[in-house]
JSON list of C-alpha atoms in Angstrom, two decimals:
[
{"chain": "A", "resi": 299, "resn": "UNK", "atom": "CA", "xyz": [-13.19, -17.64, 119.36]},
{"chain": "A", "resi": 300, "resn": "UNK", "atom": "CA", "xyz": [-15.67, -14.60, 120.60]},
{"chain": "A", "resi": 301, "resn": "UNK", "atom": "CA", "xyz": [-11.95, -12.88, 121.89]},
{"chain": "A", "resi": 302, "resn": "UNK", "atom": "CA", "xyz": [-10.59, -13.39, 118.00]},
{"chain": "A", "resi": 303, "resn": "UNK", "atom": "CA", "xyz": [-14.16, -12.31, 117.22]},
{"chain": "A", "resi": 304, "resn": "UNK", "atom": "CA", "xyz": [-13.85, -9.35, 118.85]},
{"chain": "A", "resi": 305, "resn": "UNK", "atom": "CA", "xyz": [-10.42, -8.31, 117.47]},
{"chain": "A", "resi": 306, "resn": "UNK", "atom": "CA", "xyz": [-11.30, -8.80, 114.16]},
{"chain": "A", "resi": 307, "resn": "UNK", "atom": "CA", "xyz": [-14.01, -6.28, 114.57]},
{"chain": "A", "resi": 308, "resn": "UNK", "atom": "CA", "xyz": [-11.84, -3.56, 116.48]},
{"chain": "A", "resi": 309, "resn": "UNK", "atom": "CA", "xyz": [-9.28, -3.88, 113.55]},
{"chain": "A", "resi": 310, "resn": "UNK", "atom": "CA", "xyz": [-12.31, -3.51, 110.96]},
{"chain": "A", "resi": 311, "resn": "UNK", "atom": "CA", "xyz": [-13.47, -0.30, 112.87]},
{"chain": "A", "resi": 312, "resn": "UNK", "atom": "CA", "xyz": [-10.19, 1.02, 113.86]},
{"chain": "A", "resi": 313, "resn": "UNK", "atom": "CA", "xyz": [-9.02, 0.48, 109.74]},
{"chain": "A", "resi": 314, "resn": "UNK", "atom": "CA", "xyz": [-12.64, 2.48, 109.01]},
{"chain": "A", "resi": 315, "resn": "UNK", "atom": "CA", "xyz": [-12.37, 5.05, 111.04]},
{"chain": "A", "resi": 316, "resn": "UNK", "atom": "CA", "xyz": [-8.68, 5.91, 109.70]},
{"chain": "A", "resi": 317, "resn": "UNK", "atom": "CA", "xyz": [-9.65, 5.48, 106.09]},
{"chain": "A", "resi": 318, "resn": "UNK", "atom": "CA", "xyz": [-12.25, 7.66, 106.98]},
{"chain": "A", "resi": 319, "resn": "UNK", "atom": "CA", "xyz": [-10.26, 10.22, 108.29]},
{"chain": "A", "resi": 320, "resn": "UNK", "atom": "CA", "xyz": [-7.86, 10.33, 105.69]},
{"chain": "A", "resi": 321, "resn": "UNK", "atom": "CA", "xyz": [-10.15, 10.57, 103.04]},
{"chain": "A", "resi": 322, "resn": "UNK", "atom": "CA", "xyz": [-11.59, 13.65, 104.96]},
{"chain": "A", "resi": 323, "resn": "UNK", "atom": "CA", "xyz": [-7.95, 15.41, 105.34]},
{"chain": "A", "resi": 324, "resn": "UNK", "atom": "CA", "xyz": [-7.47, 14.75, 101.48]},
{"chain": "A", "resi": 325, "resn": "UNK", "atom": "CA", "xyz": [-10.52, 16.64, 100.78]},
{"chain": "A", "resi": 326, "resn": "UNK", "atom": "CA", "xyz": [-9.95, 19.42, 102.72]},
{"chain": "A", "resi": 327, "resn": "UNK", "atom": "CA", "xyz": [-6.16, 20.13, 101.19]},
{"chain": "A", "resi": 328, "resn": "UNK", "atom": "CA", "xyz": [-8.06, 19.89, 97.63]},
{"chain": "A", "resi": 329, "resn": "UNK", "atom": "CA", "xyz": [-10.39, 22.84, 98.49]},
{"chain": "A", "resi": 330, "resn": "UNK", "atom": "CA", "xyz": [-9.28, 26.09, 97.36]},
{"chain": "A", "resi": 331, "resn": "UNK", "atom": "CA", "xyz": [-7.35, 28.68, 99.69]},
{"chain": "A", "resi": 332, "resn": "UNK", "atom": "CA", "xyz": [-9.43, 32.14, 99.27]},
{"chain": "A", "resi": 333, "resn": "UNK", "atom": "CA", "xyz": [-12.06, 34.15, 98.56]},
{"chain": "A", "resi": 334, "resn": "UNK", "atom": "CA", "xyz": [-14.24, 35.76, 96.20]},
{"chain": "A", "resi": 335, "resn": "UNK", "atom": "CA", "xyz": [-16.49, 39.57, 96.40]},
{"chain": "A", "resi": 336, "resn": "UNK", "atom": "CA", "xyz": [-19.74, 39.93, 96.81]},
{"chain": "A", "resi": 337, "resn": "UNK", "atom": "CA", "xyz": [-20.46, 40.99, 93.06]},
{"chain": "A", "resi": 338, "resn": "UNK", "atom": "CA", "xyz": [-18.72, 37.58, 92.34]},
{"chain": "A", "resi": 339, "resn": "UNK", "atom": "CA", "xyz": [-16.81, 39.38, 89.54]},
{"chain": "A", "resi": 340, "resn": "UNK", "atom": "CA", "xyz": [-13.38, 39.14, 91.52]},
{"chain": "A", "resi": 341, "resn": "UNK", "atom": "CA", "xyz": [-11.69, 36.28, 93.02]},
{"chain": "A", "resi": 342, "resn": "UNK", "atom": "CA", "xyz": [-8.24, 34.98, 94.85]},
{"chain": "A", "resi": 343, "resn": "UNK", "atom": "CA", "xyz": [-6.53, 32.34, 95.73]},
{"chain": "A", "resi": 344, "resn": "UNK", "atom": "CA", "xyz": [-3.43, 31.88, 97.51]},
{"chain": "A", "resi": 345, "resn": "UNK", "atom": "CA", "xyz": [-0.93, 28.73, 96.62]},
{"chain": "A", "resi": 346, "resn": "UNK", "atom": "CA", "xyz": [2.49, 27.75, 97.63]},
{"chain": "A", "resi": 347, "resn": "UNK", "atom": "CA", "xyz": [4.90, 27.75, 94.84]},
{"chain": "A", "resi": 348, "resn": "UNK", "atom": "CA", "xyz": [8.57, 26.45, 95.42]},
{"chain": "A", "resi": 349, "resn": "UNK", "atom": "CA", "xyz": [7.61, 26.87, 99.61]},
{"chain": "A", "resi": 350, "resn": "UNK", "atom": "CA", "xyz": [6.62, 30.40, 98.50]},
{"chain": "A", "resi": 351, "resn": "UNK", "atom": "CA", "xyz": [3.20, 31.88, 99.19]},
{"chain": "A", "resi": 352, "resn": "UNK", "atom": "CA", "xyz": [2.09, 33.37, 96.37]},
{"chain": "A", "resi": 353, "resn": "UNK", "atom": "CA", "xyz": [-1.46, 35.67, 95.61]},
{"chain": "A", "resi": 354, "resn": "UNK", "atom": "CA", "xyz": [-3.37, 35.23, 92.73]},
{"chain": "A", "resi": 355, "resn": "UNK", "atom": "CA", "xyz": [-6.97, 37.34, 91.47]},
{"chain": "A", "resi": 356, "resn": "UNK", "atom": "CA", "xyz": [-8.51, 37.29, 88.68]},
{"chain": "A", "resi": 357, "resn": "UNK", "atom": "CA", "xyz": [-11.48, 40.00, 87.59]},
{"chain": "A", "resi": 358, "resn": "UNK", "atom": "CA", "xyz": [-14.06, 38.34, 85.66]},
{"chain": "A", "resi": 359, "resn": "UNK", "atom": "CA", "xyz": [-15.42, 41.07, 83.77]},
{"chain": "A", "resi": 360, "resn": "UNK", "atom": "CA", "xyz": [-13.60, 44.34, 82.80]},
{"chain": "A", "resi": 361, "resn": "UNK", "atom": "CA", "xyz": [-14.52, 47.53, 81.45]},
{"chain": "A", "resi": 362, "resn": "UNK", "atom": "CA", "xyz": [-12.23, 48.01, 79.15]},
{"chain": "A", "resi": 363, "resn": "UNK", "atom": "CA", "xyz": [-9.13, 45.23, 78.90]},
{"chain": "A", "resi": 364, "resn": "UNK", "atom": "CA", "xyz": [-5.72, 46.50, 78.42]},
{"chain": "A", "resi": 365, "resn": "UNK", "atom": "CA", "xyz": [-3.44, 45.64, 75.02]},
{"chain": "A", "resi": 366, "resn": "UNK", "atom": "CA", "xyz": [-1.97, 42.35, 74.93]},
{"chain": "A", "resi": 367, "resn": "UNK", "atom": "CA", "xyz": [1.43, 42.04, 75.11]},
{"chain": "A", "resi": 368, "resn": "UNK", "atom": "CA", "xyz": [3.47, 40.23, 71.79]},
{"chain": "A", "resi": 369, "resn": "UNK", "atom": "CA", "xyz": [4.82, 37.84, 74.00]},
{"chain": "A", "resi": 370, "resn": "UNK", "atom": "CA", "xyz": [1.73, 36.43, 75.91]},
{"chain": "A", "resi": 371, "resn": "UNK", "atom": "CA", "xyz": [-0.67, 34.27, 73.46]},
{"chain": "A", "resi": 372, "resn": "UNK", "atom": "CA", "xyz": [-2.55, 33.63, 76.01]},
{"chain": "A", "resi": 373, "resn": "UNK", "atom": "CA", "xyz": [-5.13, 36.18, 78.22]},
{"chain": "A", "resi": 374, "resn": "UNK", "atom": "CA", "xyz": [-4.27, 39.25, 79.26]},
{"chain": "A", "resi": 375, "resn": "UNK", "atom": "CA", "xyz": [-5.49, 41.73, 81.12]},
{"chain": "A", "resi": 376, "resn": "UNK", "atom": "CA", "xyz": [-7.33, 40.39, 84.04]},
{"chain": "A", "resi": 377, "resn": "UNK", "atom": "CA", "xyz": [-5.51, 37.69, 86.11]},
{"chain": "A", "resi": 378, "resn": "UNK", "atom": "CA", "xyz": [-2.91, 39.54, 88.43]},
{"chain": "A", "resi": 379, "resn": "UNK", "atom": "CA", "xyz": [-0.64, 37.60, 90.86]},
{"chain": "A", "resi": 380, "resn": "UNK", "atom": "CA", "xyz": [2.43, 38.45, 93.56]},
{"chain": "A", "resi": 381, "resn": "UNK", "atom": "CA", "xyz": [4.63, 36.52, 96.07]},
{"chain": "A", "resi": 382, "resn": "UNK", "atom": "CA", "xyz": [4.85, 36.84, 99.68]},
{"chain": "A", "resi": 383, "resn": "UNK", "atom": "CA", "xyz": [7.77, 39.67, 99.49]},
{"chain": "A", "resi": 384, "resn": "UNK", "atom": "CA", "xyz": [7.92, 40.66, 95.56]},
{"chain": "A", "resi": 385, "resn": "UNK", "atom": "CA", "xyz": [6.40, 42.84, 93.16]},
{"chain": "A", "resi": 386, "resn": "UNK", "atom": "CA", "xyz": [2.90, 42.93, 92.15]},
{"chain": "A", "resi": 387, "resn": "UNK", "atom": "CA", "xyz": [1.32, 42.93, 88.49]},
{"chain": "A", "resi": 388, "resn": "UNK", "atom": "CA", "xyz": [-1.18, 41.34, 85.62]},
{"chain": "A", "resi": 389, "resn": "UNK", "atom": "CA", "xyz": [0.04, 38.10, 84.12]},
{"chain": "A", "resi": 390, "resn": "UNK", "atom": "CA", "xyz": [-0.55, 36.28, 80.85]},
{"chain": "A", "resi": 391, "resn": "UNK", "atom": "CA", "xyz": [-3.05, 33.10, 81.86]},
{"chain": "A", "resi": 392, "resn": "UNK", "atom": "CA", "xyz": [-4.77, 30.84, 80.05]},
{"chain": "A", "resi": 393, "resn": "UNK", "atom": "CA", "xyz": [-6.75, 29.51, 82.92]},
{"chain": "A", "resi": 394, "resn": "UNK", "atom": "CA", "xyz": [-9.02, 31.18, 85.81]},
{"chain": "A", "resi": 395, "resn": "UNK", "atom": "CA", "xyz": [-8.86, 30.75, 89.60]},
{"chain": "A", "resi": 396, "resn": "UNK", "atom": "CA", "xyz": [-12.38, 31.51, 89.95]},
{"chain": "A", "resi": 397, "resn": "UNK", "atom": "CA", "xyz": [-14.54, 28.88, 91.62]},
{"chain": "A", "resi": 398, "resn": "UNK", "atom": "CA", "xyz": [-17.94, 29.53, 93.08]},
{"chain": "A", "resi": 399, "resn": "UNK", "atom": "CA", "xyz": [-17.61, 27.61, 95.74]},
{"chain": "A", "resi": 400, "resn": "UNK", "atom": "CA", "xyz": [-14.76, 30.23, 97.20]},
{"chain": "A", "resi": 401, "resn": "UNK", "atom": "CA", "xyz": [-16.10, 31.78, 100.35]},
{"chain": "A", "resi": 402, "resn": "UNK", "atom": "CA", "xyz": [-17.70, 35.47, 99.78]},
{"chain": "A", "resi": 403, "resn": "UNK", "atom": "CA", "xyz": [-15.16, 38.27, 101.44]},
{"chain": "A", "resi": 404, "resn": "UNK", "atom": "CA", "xyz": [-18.16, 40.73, 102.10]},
{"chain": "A", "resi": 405, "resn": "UNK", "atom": "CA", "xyz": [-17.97, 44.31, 101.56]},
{"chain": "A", "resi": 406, "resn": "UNK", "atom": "CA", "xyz": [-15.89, 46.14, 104.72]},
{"chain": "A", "resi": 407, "resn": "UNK", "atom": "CA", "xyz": [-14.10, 42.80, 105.32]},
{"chain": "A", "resi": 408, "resn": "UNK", "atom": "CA", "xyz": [-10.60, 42.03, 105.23]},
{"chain": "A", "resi": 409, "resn": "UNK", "atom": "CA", "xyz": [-8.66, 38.62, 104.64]},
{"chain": "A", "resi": 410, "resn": "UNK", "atom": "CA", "xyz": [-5.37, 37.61, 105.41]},
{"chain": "A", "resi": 411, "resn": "UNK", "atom": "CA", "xyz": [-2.92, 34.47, 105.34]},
{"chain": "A", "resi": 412, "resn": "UNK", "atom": "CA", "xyz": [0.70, 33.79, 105.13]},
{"chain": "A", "resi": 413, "resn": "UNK", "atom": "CA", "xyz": [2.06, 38.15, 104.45]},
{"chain": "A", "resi": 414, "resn": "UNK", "atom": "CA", "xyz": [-0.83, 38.86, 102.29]},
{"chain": "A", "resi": 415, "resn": "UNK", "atom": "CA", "xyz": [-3.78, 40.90, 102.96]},
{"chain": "A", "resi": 416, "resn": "UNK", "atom": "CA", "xyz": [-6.82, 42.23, 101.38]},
{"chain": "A", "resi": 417, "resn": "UNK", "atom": "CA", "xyz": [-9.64, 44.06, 101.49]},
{"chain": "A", "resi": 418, "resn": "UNK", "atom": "CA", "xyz": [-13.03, 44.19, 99.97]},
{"chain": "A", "resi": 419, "resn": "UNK", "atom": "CA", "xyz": [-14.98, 47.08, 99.68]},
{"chain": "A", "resi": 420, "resn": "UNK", "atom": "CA", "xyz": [-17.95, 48.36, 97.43]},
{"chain": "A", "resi": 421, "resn": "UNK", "atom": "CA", "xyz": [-15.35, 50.31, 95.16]},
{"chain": "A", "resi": 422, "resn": "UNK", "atom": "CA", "xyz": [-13.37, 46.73, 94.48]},
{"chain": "A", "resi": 423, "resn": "UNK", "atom": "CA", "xyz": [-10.89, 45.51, 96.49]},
{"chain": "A", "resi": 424, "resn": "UNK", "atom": "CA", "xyz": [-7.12, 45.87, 97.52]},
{"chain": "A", "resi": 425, "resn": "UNK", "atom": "CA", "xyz": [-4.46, 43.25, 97.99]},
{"chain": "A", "resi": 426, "resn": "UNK", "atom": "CA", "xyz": [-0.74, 43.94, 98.64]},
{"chain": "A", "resi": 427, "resn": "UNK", "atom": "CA", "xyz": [1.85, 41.90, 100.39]},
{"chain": "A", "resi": 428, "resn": "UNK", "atom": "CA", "xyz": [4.58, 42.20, 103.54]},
{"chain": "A", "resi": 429, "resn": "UNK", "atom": "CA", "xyz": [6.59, 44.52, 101.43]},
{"chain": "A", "resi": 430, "resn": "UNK", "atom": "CA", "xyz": [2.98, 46.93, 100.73]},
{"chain": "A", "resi": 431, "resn": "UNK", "atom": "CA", "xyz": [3.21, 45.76, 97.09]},
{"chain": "A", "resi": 432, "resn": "UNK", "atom": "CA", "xyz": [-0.17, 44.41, 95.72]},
{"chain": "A", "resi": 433, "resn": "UNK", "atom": "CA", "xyz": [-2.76, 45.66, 93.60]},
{"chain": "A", "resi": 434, "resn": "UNK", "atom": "CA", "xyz": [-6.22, 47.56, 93.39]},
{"chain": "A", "resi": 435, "resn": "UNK", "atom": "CA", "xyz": [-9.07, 45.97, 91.43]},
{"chain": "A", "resi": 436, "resn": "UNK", "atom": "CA", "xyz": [-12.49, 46.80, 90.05]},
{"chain": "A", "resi": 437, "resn": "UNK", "atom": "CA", "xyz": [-14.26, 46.54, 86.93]},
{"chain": "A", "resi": 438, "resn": "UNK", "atom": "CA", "xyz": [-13.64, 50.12, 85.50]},
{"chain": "A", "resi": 439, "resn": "UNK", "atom": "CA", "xyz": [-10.18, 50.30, 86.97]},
{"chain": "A", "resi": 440, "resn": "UNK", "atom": "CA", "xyz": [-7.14, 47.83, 87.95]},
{"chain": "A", "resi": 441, "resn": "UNK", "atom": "CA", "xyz": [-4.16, 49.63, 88.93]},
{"chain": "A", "resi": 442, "resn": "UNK", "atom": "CA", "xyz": [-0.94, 47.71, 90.14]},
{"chain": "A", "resi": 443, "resn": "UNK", "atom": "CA", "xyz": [1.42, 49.22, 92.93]}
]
């Protein structure tokens, strides 16, 4: 009986423990891949899209925002995304990657994952890809390249 005891209370701690662990590794694939600036006015996020890396940042508050395409009823003008080896540029969104509880990317720093890097400076900051395609933003000026 104490030997059946026994087991019963390995398996109980063994099937915590596991439980446990998997509800940890779940957590940690939920939490956002990036970064945001210091000011807090830019962020990015990198996702995988069809096994694809793919960049996306989004400026919070612009200067002036650029005319809105006919064919995007959605926003325009500050969410600006590129893949691994493609071109860079702004994209019609109607949602925001921006989450304060992205890491801050301070000023001088430079972050990089999966072809894609980018740097943060006082001025704004500068993402571009394997193929030196990417983008330069701030909140008087966003230019793509």
């Amino acid at each position: 009986m104490v030997a059946y005891r026994g087991l019963i209370l390995t398996s109980i701690l063994l099937t915590s423990i596991l439980l446990a662990l998997a509800g940890h590794g779940a957590r940690a694939q939920d939490r956002p891949i990036g970064f945001q600036t210091p000011s807090k006015n830019i962020a990015c996020q990198f996702f995988t899209d069809n096994g694809q890396g793919v960049l996306r940042c989004d400026v919070m508050n612009l200067e002036t925002r650029p005319r809105r395409p006919a064919d995007c009823e959605l926003e325009w003008g500050n969410a600006f995304e590129m893949s691994a080896k493609g071109a860079a540029g702004r994209i019609c969104a109607g949602d925001t990657i921006m989450d304060p509880s992205l890491p801050v990317l301070a000023y001088g720093e430079v972050w990089q994952r999966a072809g894609f890097t980018c740097r943060s400076e006082q001025t704004g900051l500068t993402c571009f890809n394997a193929m030196q395609r990417g983008f330069s933003l701030a909140r008087a000026e966003q230019k793509v390249f």
